[in-house]
Structures are given as C-alpha cells and as structure tokens.
PDB file of C-alpha atoms in Angstrom:
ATOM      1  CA  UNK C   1      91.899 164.857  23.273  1.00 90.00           C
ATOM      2  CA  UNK C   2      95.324 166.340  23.865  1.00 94.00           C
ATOM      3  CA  UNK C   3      97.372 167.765  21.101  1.00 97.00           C
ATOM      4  CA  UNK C   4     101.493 167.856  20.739  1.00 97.00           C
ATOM      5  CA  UNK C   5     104.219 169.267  18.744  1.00 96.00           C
ATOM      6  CA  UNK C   6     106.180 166.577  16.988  1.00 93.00           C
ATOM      7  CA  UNK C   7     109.156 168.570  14.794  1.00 92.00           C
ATOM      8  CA  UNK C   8     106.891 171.704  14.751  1.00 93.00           C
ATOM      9  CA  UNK C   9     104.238 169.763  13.024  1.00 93.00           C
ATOM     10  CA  UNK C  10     100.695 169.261  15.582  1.00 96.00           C
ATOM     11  CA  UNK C  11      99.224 166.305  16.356  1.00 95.00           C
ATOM     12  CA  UNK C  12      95.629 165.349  17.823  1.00 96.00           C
ATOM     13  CA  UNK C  13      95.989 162.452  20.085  1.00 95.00           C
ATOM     14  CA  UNK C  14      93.119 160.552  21.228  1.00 93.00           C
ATOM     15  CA  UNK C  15      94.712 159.805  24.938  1.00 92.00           C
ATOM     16  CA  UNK C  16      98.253 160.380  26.520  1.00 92.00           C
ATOM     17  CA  UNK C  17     100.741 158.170  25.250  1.00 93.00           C
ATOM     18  CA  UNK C  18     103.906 156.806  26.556  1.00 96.00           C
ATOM     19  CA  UNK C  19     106.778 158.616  24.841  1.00 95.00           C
ATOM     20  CA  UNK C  20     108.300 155.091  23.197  1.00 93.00           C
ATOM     21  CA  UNK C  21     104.767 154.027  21.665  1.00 93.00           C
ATOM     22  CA  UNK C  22     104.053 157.743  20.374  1.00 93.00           C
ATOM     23  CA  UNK C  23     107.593 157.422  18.608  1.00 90.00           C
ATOM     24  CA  UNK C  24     106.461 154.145  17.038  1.00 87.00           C
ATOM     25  CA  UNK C  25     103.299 155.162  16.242  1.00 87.00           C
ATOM     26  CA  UNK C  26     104.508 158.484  14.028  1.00 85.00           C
ATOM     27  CA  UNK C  27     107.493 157.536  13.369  1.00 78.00           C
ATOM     28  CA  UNK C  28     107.226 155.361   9.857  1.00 62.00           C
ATOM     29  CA  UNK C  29     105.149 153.195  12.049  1.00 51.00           C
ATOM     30  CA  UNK C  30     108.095 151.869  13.674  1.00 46.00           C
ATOM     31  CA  UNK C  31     111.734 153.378  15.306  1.00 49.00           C
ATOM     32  CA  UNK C  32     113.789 154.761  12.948  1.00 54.00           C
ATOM     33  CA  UNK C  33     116.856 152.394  12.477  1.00 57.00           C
ATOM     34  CA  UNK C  34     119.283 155.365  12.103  1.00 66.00           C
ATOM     35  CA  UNK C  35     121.091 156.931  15.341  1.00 75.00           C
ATOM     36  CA  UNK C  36     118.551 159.652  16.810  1.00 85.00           C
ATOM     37  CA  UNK C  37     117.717 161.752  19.862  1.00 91.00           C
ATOM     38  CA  UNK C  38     114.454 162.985  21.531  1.00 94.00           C
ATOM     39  CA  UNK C  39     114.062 166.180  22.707  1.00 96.00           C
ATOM     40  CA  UNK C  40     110.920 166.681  25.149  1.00 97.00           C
ATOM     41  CA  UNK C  41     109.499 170.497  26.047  1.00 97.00           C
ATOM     42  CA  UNK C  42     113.372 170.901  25.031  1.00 96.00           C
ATOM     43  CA  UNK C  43     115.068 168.555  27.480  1.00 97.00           C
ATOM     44  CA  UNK C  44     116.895 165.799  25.852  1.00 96.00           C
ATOM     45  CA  UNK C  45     115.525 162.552  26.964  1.00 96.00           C
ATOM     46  CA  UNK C  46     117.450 159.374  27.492  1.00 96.00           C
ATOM     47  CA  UNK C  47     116.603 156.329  25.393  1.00 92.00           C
ATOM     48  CA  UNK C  48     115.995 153.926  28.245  1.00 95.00           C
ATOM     49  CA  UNK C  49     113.548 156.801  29.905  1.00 96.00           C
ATOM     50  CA  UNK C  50     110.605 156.605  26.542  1.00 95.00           C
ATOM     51  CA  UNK C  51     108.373 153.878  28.253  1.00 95.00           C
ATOM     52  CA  UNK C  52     108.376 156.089  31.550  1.00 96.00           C
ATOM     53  CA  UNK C  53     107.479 159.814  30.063  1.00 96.00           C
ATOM     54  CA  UNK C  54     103.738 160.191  29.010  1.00 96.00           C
ATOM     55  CA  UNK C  55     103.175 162.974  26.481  1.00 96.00           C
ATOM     56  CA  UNK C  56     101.158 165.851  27.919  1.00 94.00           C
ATOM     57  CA  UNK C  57      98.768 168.355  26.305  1.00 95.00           C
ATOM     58  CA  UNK C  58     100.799 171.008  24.191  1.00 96.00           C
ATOM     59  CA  UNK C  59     104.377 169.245  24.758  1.00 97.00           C
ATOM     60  CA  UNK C  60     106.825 169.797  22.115  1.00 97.00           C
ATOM     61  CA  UNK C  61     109.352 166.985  20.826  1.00 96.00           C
ATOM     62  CA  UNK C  62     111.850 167.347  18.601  1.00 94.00           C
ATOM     63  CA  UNK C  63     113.347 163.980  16.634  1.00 91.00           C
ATOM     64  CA  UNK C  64     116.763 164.469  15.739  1.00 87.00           C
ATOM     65  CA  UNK C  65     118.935 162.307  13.113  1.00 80.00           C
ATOM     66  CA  UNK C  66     122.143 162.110  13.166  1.00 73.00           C
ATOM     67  CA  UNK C  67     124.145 163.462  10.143  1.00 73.00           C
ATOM     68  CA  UNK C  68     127.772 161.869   9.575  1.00 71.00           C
ATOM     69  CA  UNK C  69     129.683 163.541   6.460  1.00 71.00           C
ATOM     70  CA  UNK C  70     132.268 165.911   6.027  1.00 63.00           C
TER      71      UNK C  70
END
C-alpha cells in the first residue's frame, strides 16, 4: 500500500497508479469538465504527460480550478 497527498487530503492506495486514472478515480469519478492544472511533488504537469507519471509513495498533488471573475 502506498499513500499520497491529493489537495492536502491523504489517500491509501492499494497499488501505484498512473497519474490520469488516479485523477479519474478521485476526482467525482470522472475529469472535471472545468479548465484545471495538476501539480505533482509541486511541479506542474502537462496534460498530455498523466498516462506516463505513476504516483509514488508520499507524492503530493495539488488540483487546481480555474477561477474567471472580476
């Protein structure tokens, strides 16, 4: 078992998971359909890069929204 940050909340994962299925998985079961950005271990990480990053024990993401207003 391996365990990760996901927006400073932890998570117990059975195995490592590729970044885009981890994102599915927790994420409202599915990708958010608003604009967003993933932050891993506090690199920013490039949409067409999930399938290739496999979460590690004790990484930290961060899920960010984007906020339009004024």
């Amino acid at each position: 078992m391996l365990t990760v940050q996901l927006n400073g909340e932890r998570i117990v994962l059975e195995q490592p998971l590729p970044l885009d299925q981890f994102l599915m998985q927790y994420l409202t079961g599915s990708e958010p359909s608003l604009p967003f950005a993933v932050a891993l271990n506090g690199v920013f990480v490039p949409k067409q890069d999930y399938s290739l990053r496999l979460l590690n024990h004790h990484d930290a993401l961060e899920v960010l929204s984007l906020i339009v207003g004024g």
